[in-house]
Amino acid sequence: MGSEGGKWLSLPFLIAFIAATLYLLQTLISPRLMLGHEVVKIKRKPDLPLRFGSDGTFKILQVADMHYAKGKMTRCRDVLPSEFEYCSDLNTTRFIRRMIEVEKPDFLVFTGDNIFGPSTADAAESLLGAFGPAIESRLPWAAILGNHDQESTMTREELMSFISLMDYSVSQINPPGIATENIDGYGNYNLQVHGAFGSDLANTSVLDLFFLDSGDRATLNGIRGYGWIKESQLHWLRSIYEVFQV
Ligand SMILES: *[C@@H]1O[C@H](CO)[C@@H](O)[C@H](O)[C@H]1NC(C)=O
Ligand SMILES: *[C@@H]1O[C@H](CO)[C@@H](O)[C@H](O)[C@H]1NC(C)=O
């Protein structure tokens, strides 16, 4: 009897509790869940395919070893003691912006150690900083990894996935149609550059760019060193090459 009475007594309380919970959900949490009211971010894509200009040139700016970490907070290495206090990752950013402005490349390629894992606690933030000038330029760009990129919060696969989703990036995780377990590394892909608009080669690839992941550090027979391009990657490369020869 007593427990039954208790149940009935608690019913209004239970209803009040549910109502309060729903109210809280509605006011505090639901605005964040309603995607319809938020600006959903969609990757900005460059004009593709890549192609030569009408002057017959296709200029590539290649950048390696930015070693970007925490922007203003990360001081430069290998500068004079007098320069140390006034030199940070932002100098790298300025330098790349300036190179883009002066050289007016058609395409940007970042060939590894884009970020410096040991000096950052947030790989995504460092990637956004490192590739900031590329994204601002709205030029198509591609990147692959070095051995330092993955030394913080993302694996090599996560890094390439993130990089492939960044604005104006034409980077790929791995070649379409090849299962991850059938090729070593992350960041193996090829890009085609077509002939100039209006030319006979407008719909034909005249330059093929190949990107291969040369890996992380590796220990072989007890000797510590760096990775290398594996047979599985060469196999993929040969399969493409054979198609080209036909
Ligand atoms: C880094 O940038 C600042 C601000 O433009 C400049 O004063 C400084 O000389 C630069 N440092 C180096 C080593 O280029
Ligand atoms: C390339 O493709 C476009 C669109 O399909 C076509 O109009 C143009 O004639 C083609 N150009 C050449 C050189 O084949």
PDB file of C-alpha atoms and ligand atoms in Angstrom:
ATOM      1  CA  MET A   1       0.000   0.000   0.000  1.00  0.00           C
ATOM      2  CA  GLY A   2       2.677   2.467   1.103  1.00  0.00           C
ATOM      3  CA  SER A   3       4.833   2.009  -1.957  1.00  0.00           C
ATOM      4  CA  GLU A   4       1.808   2.303  -4.280  1.00  0.00           C
ATOM      5  CA  GLY A   5       0.811   5.598  -2.624  1.00  0.00           C
ATOM      6  CA  GLY A   6       4.390   6.782  -3.072  1.00  0.00           C
ATOM      7  CA  LYS A   7       4.223   6.072  -6.789  1.00  0.00           C
ATOM      8  CA  TRP A   8       1.041   8.100  -7.241  1.00  0.00           C
ATOM      9  CA  LEU A   9       2.436  10.914  -5.204  1.00  0.00           C
ATOM     10  CA  SER A  10       5.575  11.070  -7.280  1.00  0.00           C
ATOM     11  CA  LEU A  11       3.686  11.259 -10.601  1.00  0.00           C
ATOM     12  CA  PRO A  12       3.131  15.058 -10.582  1.00  0.00           C
ATOM     13  CA  PHE A  13       6.742  15.446  -9.592  1.00  0.00           C
ATOM     14  CA  LEU A  14       7.814  13.188 -12.462  1.00  0.00           C
ATOM     15  CA  ILE A  15       5.746  15.191 -14.958  1.00  0.00           C
ATOM     16  CA  ALA A  16       7.208  18.423 -13.640  1.00  0.00           C
ATOM     17  CA  PHE A  17      10.687  16.961 -13.936  1.00  0.00           C
ATOM     18  CA  ILE A  18      10.128  15.847 -17.547  1.00  0.00           C
ATOM     19  CA  ALA A  19       8.675  19.245 -18.415  1.00  0.00           C
ATOM     20  CA  ALA A  20      11.660  21.004 -16.874  1.00  0.00           C
ATOM     21  CA  THR A  21      14.062  18.733 -18.741  1.00  0.00           C
ATOM     22  CA  LEU A  22      12.299  19.343 -22.059  1.00  0.00           C
ATOM     23  CA  TYR A  23      12.360  23.074 -21.403  1.00  0.00           C
ATOM     24  CA  LEU A  24      16.084  22.955 -20.728  1.00  0.00           C
ATOM     25  CA  LEU A  25      16.728  20.889 -23.846  1.00  0.00           C
ATOM     26  CA  GLN A  26      14.648  23.291 -25.907  1.00  0.00           C
ATOM     27  CA  THR A  27      16.281  26.467 -24.651  1.00  0.00           C
ATOM     28  CA  LEU A  28      19.861  25.410 -24.040  1.00  0.00           C
ATOM     29  CA  ILE A  29      20.713  22.606 -26.393  1.00  0.00           C
ATOM     30  CA  SER A  30      18.356  22.603 -29.348  1.00  0.00           C
ATOM     31  CA  PRO A  31      19.677  25.822 -30.964  1.00  0.00           C
ATOM     32  CA  ARG A  32      22.950  24.026 -31.334  1.00  0.00           C
ATOM     33  CA  LEU A  33      21.307  20.947 -32.815  1.00  0.00           C
ATOM     34  CA  MET A  34      19.204  22.780 -35.363  1.00  0.00           C
ATOM     35  CA  LEU A  35      21.447  22.664 -38.380  1.00  0.00           C
ATOM     36  CA  GLY A  36      18.782  24.448 -40.402  1.00  0.00           C
ATOM     37  CA  HIS A  37      19.544  27.664 -38.550  1.00  0.00           C
ATOM     38  CA  GLU A  38      23.310  27.388 -38.767  1.00  0.00           C
ATOM     39  CA  VAL A  39      25.644  28.087 -41.648  1.00  0.00           C
ATOM     40  CA  VAL A  40      26.717  24.626 -42.739  1.00  0.00           C
ATOM     41  CA  LYS A  41      30.296  24.714 -43.992  1.00  0.00           C
ATOM     42  CA  ILE A  42      30.841  23.280 -47.454  1.00  0.00           C
ATOM     43  CA  LYS A  43      34.288  22.826 -48.933  1.00  0.00           C
ATOM     44  CA  ARG A  44      35.177  25.486 -51.484  1.00  0.00           C
ATOM     45  CA  LYS A  45      36.461  23.851 -54.624  1.00  0.00           C
ATOM     46  CA  PRO A  46      38.901  25.269 -57.163  1.00  0.00           C
ATOM     47  CA  ASP A  47      38.127  25.280 -60.887  1.00  0.00           C
ATOM     48  CA  LEU A  48      39.092  21.887 -62.239  1.00  0.00           C
ATOM     49  CA  PRO A  49      40.745  20.390 -64.162  1.00  0.00           C
ATOM     50  CA  LEU A  50      44.064  22.098 -63.569  1.00  0.00           C
ATOM     51  CA  ARG A  51      45.221  23.511 -66.880  1.00  0.00           C
ATOM     52  CA  PHE A  52      48.000  25.385 -68.610  1.00  0.00           C
ATOM     53  CA  GLY A  53      47.531  29.084 -69.279  1.00  0.00           C
ATOM     54  CA  SER A  54      47.073  30.464 -72.783  1.00  0.00           C
ATOM     55  CA  ASP A  55      50.759  31.535 -72.667  1.00  0.00           C
ATOM     56  CA  GLY A  56      51.698  27.855 -72.421  1.00  0.00           C
ATOM     57  CA  THR A  57      52.896  27.939 -68.827  1.00  0.00           C
ATOM     58  CA  PHE A  58      51.833  26.219 -65.643  1.00  0.00           C
ATOM     59  CA  LYS A  59      53.749  27.523 -62.658  1.00  0.00           C
ATOM     60  CA  ILE A  60      54.012  25.452 -59.489  1.00  0.00           C
ATOM     61  CA  LEU A  61      55.131  26.909 -56.171  1.00  0.00           C
ATOM     62  CA  GLN A  62      56.562  24.101 -54.062  1.00  0.00           C
ATOM     63  CA  VAL A  63      56.873  24.596 -50.321  1.00  0.00           C
ATOM     64  CA  ALA A  64      58.471  22.077 -47.983  1.00  0.00           C
ATOM     65  CA  ASP A  65      59.167  21.990 -44.258  1.00  0.00           C
ATOM     66  CA  MET A  66      57.073  24.885 -42.992  1.00  0.00           C
ATOM     67  CA  HIS A  67      57.177  23.161 -39.568  1.00  0.00           C
ATOM     68  CA  TYR A  68      54.156  25.247 -38.569  1.00  0.00           C
ATOM     69  CA  ALA A  69      53.000  24.850 -34.966  1.00  0.00           C
ATOM     70  CA  LYS A  70      51.176  27.491 -32.877  1.00  0.00           C
ATOM     71  CA  GLY A  71      51.447  30.615 -35.017  1.00  0.00           C
ATOM     72  CA  LYS A  72      52.575  33.665 -33.093  1.00  0.00           C
ATOM     73  CA  MET A  73      53.454  31.498 -30.074  1.00  0.00           C
ATOM     74  CA  THR A  74      56.032  29.404 -31.934  1.00  0.00           C
ATOM     75  CA  ARG A  75      59.422  31.015 -32.312  1.00  0.00           C
ATOM     76  CA  CYS A  76      61.678  30.513 -35.341  1.00  0.00           C
ATOM     77  CA  ARG A  77      64.630  28.192 -35.194  1.00  0.00           C
ATOM     78  CA  ASP A  78      68.041  28.875 -36.716  1.00  0.00           C
ATOM     79  CA  VAL A  79      67.778  32.646 -36.671  1.00  0.00           C
ATOM     80  CA  LEU A  80      70.225  35.106 -35.111  1.00  0.00           C
ATOM     81  CA  PRO A  81      69.706  35.697 -31.372  1.00  0.00           C
ATOM     82  CA  SER A  82      68.783  39.300 -32.200  1.00  0.00           C
ATOM     83  CA  GLU A  83      66.015  38.064 -34.556  1.00  0.00           C
ATOM     84  CA  PHE A  84      64.629  35.415 -32.219  1.00  0.00           C
ATOM     85  CA  GLU A  85      62.222  37.623 -30.328  1.00  0.00           C
ATOM     86  CA  TYR A  86      60.607  38.955 -33.502  1.00  0.00           C
ATOM     87  CA  CYS A  87      60.336  35.780 -35.500  1.00  0.00           C
ATOM     88  CA  SER A  88      57.505  33.237 -35.327  1.00  0.00           C
ATOM     89  CA  ASP A  89      55.413  30.981 -37.573  1.00  0.00           C
ATOM     90  CA  LEU A  90      53.741  34.186 -38.774  1.00  0.00           C
ATOM     91  CA  ASN A  91      56.954  35.031 -40.629  1.00  0.00           C
ATOM     92  CA  THR A  92      56.475  31.781 -42.574  1.00  0.00           C
ATOM     93  CA  THR A  93      52.895  32.819 -43.315  1.00  0.00           C
ATOM     94  CA  ARG A  94      54.053  36.231 -44.566  1.00  0.00           C
ATOM     95  CA  PHE A  95      56.807  34.690 -46.651  1.00  0.00           C
ATOM     96  CA  ILE A  96      54.413  32.317 -48.413  1.00  0.00           C
ATOM     97  CA  ARG A  97      51.848  35.066 -48.993  1.00  0.00           C
ATOM     98  CA  ARG A  98      54.599  37.176 -50.527  1.00  0.00           C
ATOM     99  CA  MET A  99      55.830  34.327 -52.748  1.00  0.00           C
ATOM    100  CA  ILE A 100      52.300  33.774 -54.035  1.00  0.00           C
ATOM    101  CA  GLU A 101      51.890  37.495 -54.697  1.00  0.00           C
ATOM    102  CA  VAL A 102      55.235  37.880 -56.475  1.00  0.00           C
ATOM    103  CA  GLU A 103      55.410  34.601 -58.403  1.00  0.00           C
ATOM    104  CA  LYS A 104      51.692  34.291 -59.243  1.00  0.00           C
ATOM    105  CA  PRO A 105      51.788  30.489 -59.422  1.00  0.00           C
ATOM    106  CA  ASP A 106      48.962  28.422 -60.918  1.00  0.00           C
ATOM    107  CA  PHE A 107      49.250  25.701 -58.322  1.00  0.00           C
ATOM    108  CA  LEU A 108      50.761  25.220 -54.856  1.00  0.00           C
ATOM    109  CA  VAL A 109      52.358  22.007 -53.630  1.00  0.00           C
ATOM    110  CA  PHE A 110      53.324  21.351 -50.023  1.00  0.00           C
ATOM    111  CA  THR A 111      55.706  18.443 -49.756  1.00  0.00           C
ATOM    112  CA  GLY A 112      55.745  17.503 -46.106  1.00  0.00           C
ATOM    113  CA  ASP A 113      56.588  18.581 -42.562  1.00  0.00           C
ATOM    114  CA  ASN A 114      53.863  21.130 -43.102  1.00  0.00           C
ATOM    115  CA  ILE A 115      53.252  21.162 -39.374  1.00  0.00           C
ATOM    116  CA  PHE A 116      55.619  20.337 -36.541  1.00  0.00           C
ATOM    117  CA  GLY A 117      53.912  17.817 -34.248  1.00  0.00           C
ATOM    118  CA  PRO A 118      56.169  18.127 -31.194  1.00  0.00           C
ATOM    119  CA  SER A 119      55.385  21.857 -30.850  1.00  0.00           C
ATOM    120  CA  THR A 120      51.611  21.742 -31.256  1.00  0.00           C
ATOM    121  CA  ALA A 121      48.750  20.316 -29.203  1.00  0.00           C
ATOM    122  CA  ASP A 122      46.165  20.665 -31.985  1.00  0.00           C
ATOM    123  CA  ALA A 123      47.028  19.359 -35.429  1.00  0.00           C
ATOM    124  CA  ALA A 124      43.850  20.768 -37.022  1.00  0.00           C
ATOM    125  CA  GLU A 125      44.617  24.286 -35.854  1.00  0.00           C
ATOM    126  CA  SER A 126      48.203  24.041 -37.058  1.00  0.00           C
ATOM    127  CA  LEU A 127      47.046  22.787 -40.478  1.00  0.00           C
ATOM    128  CA  LEU A 128      44.645  25.718 -40.781  1.00  0.00           C
ATOM    129  CA  GLY A 129      47.521  28.085 -39.951  1.00  0.00           C
ATOM    130  CA  ALA A 130      50.032  26.387 -42.219  1.00  0.00           C
ATOM    131  CA  PHE A 131      47.752  26.262 -45.280  1.00  0.00           C
ATOM    132  CA  GLY A 132      46.097  29.615 -44.512  1.00  0.00           C
ATOM    133  CA  PRO A 133      47.952  31.519 -47.264  1.00  0.00           C
ATOM    134  CA  ALA A 134      47.049  28.798 -49.801  1.00  0.00           C
ATOM    135  CA  ILE A 135      43.364  28.957 -48.889  1.00  0.00           C
ATOM    136  CA  GLU A 136      43.336  32.775 -48.940  1.00  0.00           C
ATOM    137  CA  SER A 137      44.893  32.742 -52.395  1.00  0.00           C
ATOM    138  CA  ARG A 138      42.003  30.572 -53.712  1.00  0.00           C
ATOM    139  CA  LEU A 139      44.526  28.754 -55.853  1.00  0.00           C
ATOM    140  CA  PRO A 140      44.316  24.974 -56.098  1.00  0.00           C
ATOM    141  CA  TRP A 141      46.812  23.333 -53.772  1.00  0.00           C
ATOM    142  CA  ALA A 142      47.956  19.855 -52.831  1.00  0.00           C
ATOM    143  CA  ALA A 143      49.902  18.467 -49.906  1.00  0.00           C
ATOM    144  CA  ILE A 144      51.568  15.303 -48.725  1.00  0.00           C
ATOM    145  CA  LEU A 145      53.133  14.445 -45.378  1.00  0.00           C
ATOM    146  CA  GLY A 146      56.588  14.338 -43.857  1.00  0.00           C
ATOM    147  CA  ASN A 147      57.641  12.557 -40.703  1.00  0.00           C
ATOM    148  CA  HIS A 148      56.788  15.450 -38.360  1.00  0.00           C
ATOM    149  CA  ASP A 149      53.193  16.068 -39.474  1.00  0.00           C
ATOM    150  CA  GLN A 150      51.681  13.238 -37.446  1.00  0.00           C
ATOM    151  CA  GLU A 151      53.608  13.787 -34.225  1.00  0.00           C
ATOM    152  CA  SER A 152      50.702  15.454 -32.397  1.00  0.00           C
ATOM    153  CA  THR A 153      46.963  14.753 -32.322  1.00  0.00           C
ATOM    154  CA  MET A 154      46.231  13.143 -35.712  1.00  0.00           C
ATOM    155  CA  THR A 155      47.362   9.977 -37.460  1.00  0.00           C
ATOM    156  CA  ARG A 156      48.649  10.147 -41.024  1.00  0.00           C
ATOM    157  CA  GLU A 157      45.283   8.930 -42.280  1.00  0.00           C
ATOM    158  CA  GLU A 158      43.408  11.587 -40.281  1.00  0.00           C
ATOM    159  CA  LEU A 159      45.786  14.291 -41.486  1.00  0.00           C
ATOM    160  CA  MET A 160      45.325  13.410 -45.162  1.00  0.00           C
ATOM    161  CA  SER A 161      41.587  13.158 -44.651  1.00  0.00           C
ATOM    162  CA  PHE A 162      41.485  16.625 -43.042  1.00  0.00           C
ATOM    163  CA  ILE A 163      43.806  18.110 -45.691  1.00  0.00           C
ATOM    164  CA  SER A 164      41.681  16.669 -48.506  1.00  0.00           C
ATOM    165  CA  LEU A 165      38.627  18.448 -47.057  1.00  0.00           C
ATOM    166  CA  MET A 166      40.229  21.884 -46.698  1.00  0.00           C
ATOM    167  CA  ASP A 167      39.128  24.719 -49.003  1.00  0.00           C
ATOM    168  CA  TYR A 168      40.674  24.684 -52.513  1.00  0.00           C
ATOM    169  CA  SER A 169      42.636  21.523 -51.687  1.00  0.00           C
ATOM    170  CA  VAL A 170      42.943  18.918 -54.438  1.00  0.00           C
ATOM    171  CA  SER A 171      44.831  16.535 -52.121  1.00  0.00           C
ATOM    172  CA  GLN A 172      43.592  12.978 -51.866  1.00  0.00           C
ATOM    173  CA  ILE A 173      43.987  10.326 -49.180  1.00  0.00           C
ATOM    174  CA  ASN A 174      44.691   7.546 -51.649  1.00  0.00           C
ATOM    175  CA  PRO A 175      43.854   6.713 -55.259  1.00  0.00           C
ATOM    176  CA  PRO A 176      40.151   6.089 -55.871  1.00  0.00           C
ATOM    177  CA  GLY A 177      39.354   2.429 -56.368  1.00  0.00           C
ATOM    178  CA  ILE A 178      42.296   1.143 -54.330  1.00  0.00           C
ATOM    179  CA  ALA A 179      41.503  -0.211 -50.875  1.00  0.00           C
ATOM    180  CA  THR A 180      43.563   1.330 -48.071  1.00  0.00           C
ATOM    181  CA  GLU A 181      45.026  -2.055 -47.140  1.00  0.00           C
ATOM    182  CA  ASN A 182      46.327  -2.522 -50.695  1.00  0.00           C
ATOM    183  CA  ILE A 183      48.632   0.486 -50.712  1.00  0.00           C
ATOM    184  CA  ASP A 184      51.161   1.683 -48.145  1.00  0.00           C
ATOM    185  CA  GLY A 185      50.890   5.148 -46.677  1.00  0.00           C
ATOM    186  CA  TYR A 186      48.382   8.008 -46.968  1.00  0.00           C
ATOM    187  CA  GLY A 187      48.659  10.680 -49.633  1.00  0.00           C
ATOM    188  CA  ASN A 188      49.270   8.639 -52.810  1.00  0.00           C
ATOM    189  CA  TYR A 189      47.507  10.218 -55.775  1.00  0.00           C
ATOM    190  CA  ASN A 190      47.937  11.711 -59.205  1.00  0.00           C
ATOM    191  CA  LEU A 191      46.643  14.934 -60.692  1.00  0.00           C
ATOM    192  CA  GLN A 192      46.291  15.795 -64.339  1.00  0.00           C
ATOM    193  CA  VAL A 193      46.969  19.175 -65.881  1.00  0.00           C
ATOM    194  CA  HIS A 194      45.112  19.815 -69.131  1.00  0.00           C
ATOM    195  CA  GLY A 195      46.118  21.961 -72.080  1.00  0.00           C
ATOM    196  CA  ALA A 196      44.993  25.596 -72.331  1.00  0.00           C
ATOM    197  CA  PHE A 197      41.363  26.514 -73.002  1.00  0.00           C
ATOM    198  CA  GLY A 198      40.650  26.650 -76.707  1.00  0.00           C
ATOM    199  CA  SER A 199      43.730  24.597 -77.636  1.00  0.00           C
ATOM    200  CA  ASP A 200      43.752  21.143 -79.248  1.00  0.00           C
ATOM    201  CA  LEU A 201      44.808  19.722 -75.892  1.00  0.00           C
ATOM    202  CA  ALA A 202      42.061  21.403 -73.857  1.00  0.00           C
ATOM    203  CA  ASN A 203      40.508  18.059 -72.953  1.00  0.00           C
ATOM    204  CA  THR A 204      43.743  16.102 -72.656  1.00  0.00           C
ATOM    205  CA  SER A 205      46.165  15.727 -69.788  1.00  0.00           C
ATOM    206  CA  VAL A 206      49.540  17.101 -70.841  1.00  0.00           C
ATOM    207  CA  LEU A 207      51.207  16.929 -67.429  1.00  0.00           C
ATOM    208  CA  ASP A 208      50.684  14.263 -64.801  1.00  0.00           C
ATOM    209  CA  LEU A 209      51.732  14.976 -61.262  1.00  0.00           C
ATOM    210  CA  PHE A 210      52.319  12.028 -58.936  1.00  0.00           C
ATOM    211  CA  PHE A 211      52.278  12.286 -55.181  1.00  0.00           C
ATOM    212  CA  LEU A 212      53.672   9.440 -53.087  1.00  0.00           C
ATOM    213  CA  ASP A 213      53.880   9.018 -49.338  1.00  0.00           C
ATOM    214  CA  SER A 214      57.505   8.290 -48.454  1.00  0.00           C
ATOM    215  CA  GLY A 215      56.430   7.444 -44.921  1.00  0.00           C
ATOM    216  CA  ASP A 216      57.345   8.197 -41.387  1.00  0.00           C
ATOM    217  CA  ARG A 217      60.403   7.183 -39.393  1.00  0.00           C
ATOM    218  CA  ALA A 218      61.335   3.503 -39.630  1.00  0.00           C
ATOM    219  CA  THR A 219      63.713   1.091 -37.955  1.00  0.00           C
ATOM    220  CA  LEU A 220      65.350  -1.509 -40.172  1.00  0.00           C
ATOM    221  CA  ASN A 221      67.657  -4.192 -38.797  1.00  0.00           C
ATOM    222  CA  GLY A 222      67.943  -2.196 -35.585  1.00  0.00           C
ATOM    223  CA  ILE A 223      68.985   0.966 -37.420  1.00  0.00           C
ATOM    224  CA  ARG A 224      66.733   3.971 -36.899  1.00  0.00           C
ATOM    225  CA  GLY A 225      66.067   5.982 -39.999  1.00  0.00           C
ATOM    226  CA  TYR A 226      63.265   7.091 -42.291  1.00  0.00           C
ATOM    227  CA  GLY A 227      60.634   5.268 -44.304  1.00  0.00           C
ATOM    228  CA  TRP A 228      60.651   4.743 -48.041  1.00  0.00           C
ATOM    229  CA  ILE A 229      58.317   4.233 -50.980  1.00  0.00           C
ATOM    230  CA  LYS A 230      57.017   0.674 -50.861  1.00  0.00           C
ATOM    231  CA  GLU A 231      56.405  -1.913 -53.565  1.00  0.00           C
ATOM    232  CA  SER A 232      52.606  -1.484 -53.260  1.00  0.00           C
ATOM    233  CA  GLN A 233      52.965   2.184 -54.206  1.00  0.00           C
ATOM    234  CA  LEU A 234      55.209   1.402 -57.172  1.00  0.00           C
ATOM    235  CA  HIS A 235      52.676  -1.204 -58.239  1.00  0.00           C
ATOM    236  CA  TRP A 236      49.985   1.495 -58.352  1.00  0.00           C
ATOM    237  CA  LEU A 237      52.355   3.848 -60.184  1.00  0.00           C
ATOM    238  CA  ARG A 238      53.126   1.191 -62.816  1.00  0.00           C
ATOM    239  CA  SER A 239      49.424   0.417 -63.291  1.00  0.00           C
ATOM    240  CA  ILE A 240      48.792   4.074 -64.176  1.00  0.00           C
ATOM    241  CA  TYR A 241      51.865   4.294 -66.353  1.00  0.00           C
ATOM    242  CA  GLU A 242      50.686   1.314 -68.380  1.00  0.00           C
ATOM    243  CA  VAL A 243      47.366   3.031 -69.034  1.00  0.00           C
ATOM    244  CA  PHE A 244      49.242   6.089 -70.305  1.00  0.00           C
ATOM    245  CA  GLN A 245      51.331   4.019 -72.700  1.00  0.00           C
ATOM    246  CA  VAL A 246      48.303   2.634 -74.492  1.00  0.00           C
TER     247      VAL A 246
HETATM  248  C1  LIG B   1      59.520  38.453 -38.844  1.00  0.00           C
HETATM  249  O1  LIG B   1      58.503  39.367 -39.114  1.00  0.00           O
HETATM  250  C2  LIG B   1      58.594  40.602 -38.400  1.00  0.00           C
HETATM  251  C3  LIG B   1      57.352  41.413 -38.685  1.00  0.00           C
HETATM  252  O2  LIG B   1      57.217  41.656 -40.070  1.00  0.00           O
HETATM  253  C4  LIG B   1      59.888  41.298 -38.798  1.00  0.00           C
HETATM  254  O3  LIG B   1      60.034  42.485 -38.048  1.00  0.00           O
HETATM  255  C5  LIG B   1      61.061  40.382 -38.515  1.00  0.00           C
HETATM  256  O4  LIG B   1      62.262  40.990 -38.966  1.00  0.00           O
HETATM  257  C6  LIG B   1      60.878  39.035 -39.197  1.00  0.00           C
HETATM  258  N1  LIG B   1      61.965  38.148 -38.790  1.00  0.00           N
HETATM  259  C7  LIG B   1      62.775  37.540 -39.665  1.00  0.00           C
HETATM  260  C8  LIG B   1      63.875  36.711 -39.084  1.00  0.00           C
HETATM  261  O5  LIG B   1      62.610  37.634 -40.875  1.00  0.00           O
HETATM  262  C1  LIG B   2      36.698  19.894 -75.294  1.00  0.00           C
HETATM  263  O1  LIG B   2      35.432  19.643 -74.724  1.00  0.00           O
HETATM  264  C2  LIG B   2      34.491  20.701 -74.902  1.00  0.00           C
HETATM  265  C3  LIG B   2      33.224  20.366 -74.132  1.00  0.00           C
HETATM  266  O2  LIG B   2      32.857  19.035 -74.295  1.00  0.00           O
HETATM  267  C4  LIG B   2      34.222  20.871 -76.413  1.00  0.00           C
HETATM  268  O3  LIG B   2      33.318  21.920 -76.625  1.00  0.00           O
HETATM  269  C5  LIG B   2      35.548  21.174 -77.103  1.00  0.00           C
HETATM  270  O4  LIG B   2      35.358  21.226 -78.514  1.00  0.00           O
HETATM  271  C6  LIG B   2      36.589  20.107 -76.785  1.00  0.00           C
HETATM  272  N1  LIG B   2      37.877  20.556 -77.338  1.00  0.00           N
HETATM  273  C7  LIG B   2      38.729  19.717 -77.952  1.00  0.00           C
HETATM  274  C8  LIG B   2      39.988  20.318 -78.476  1.00  0.00           C
HETATM  275  O5  LIG B   2      38.518  18.512 -78.083  1.00  0.00           O
END
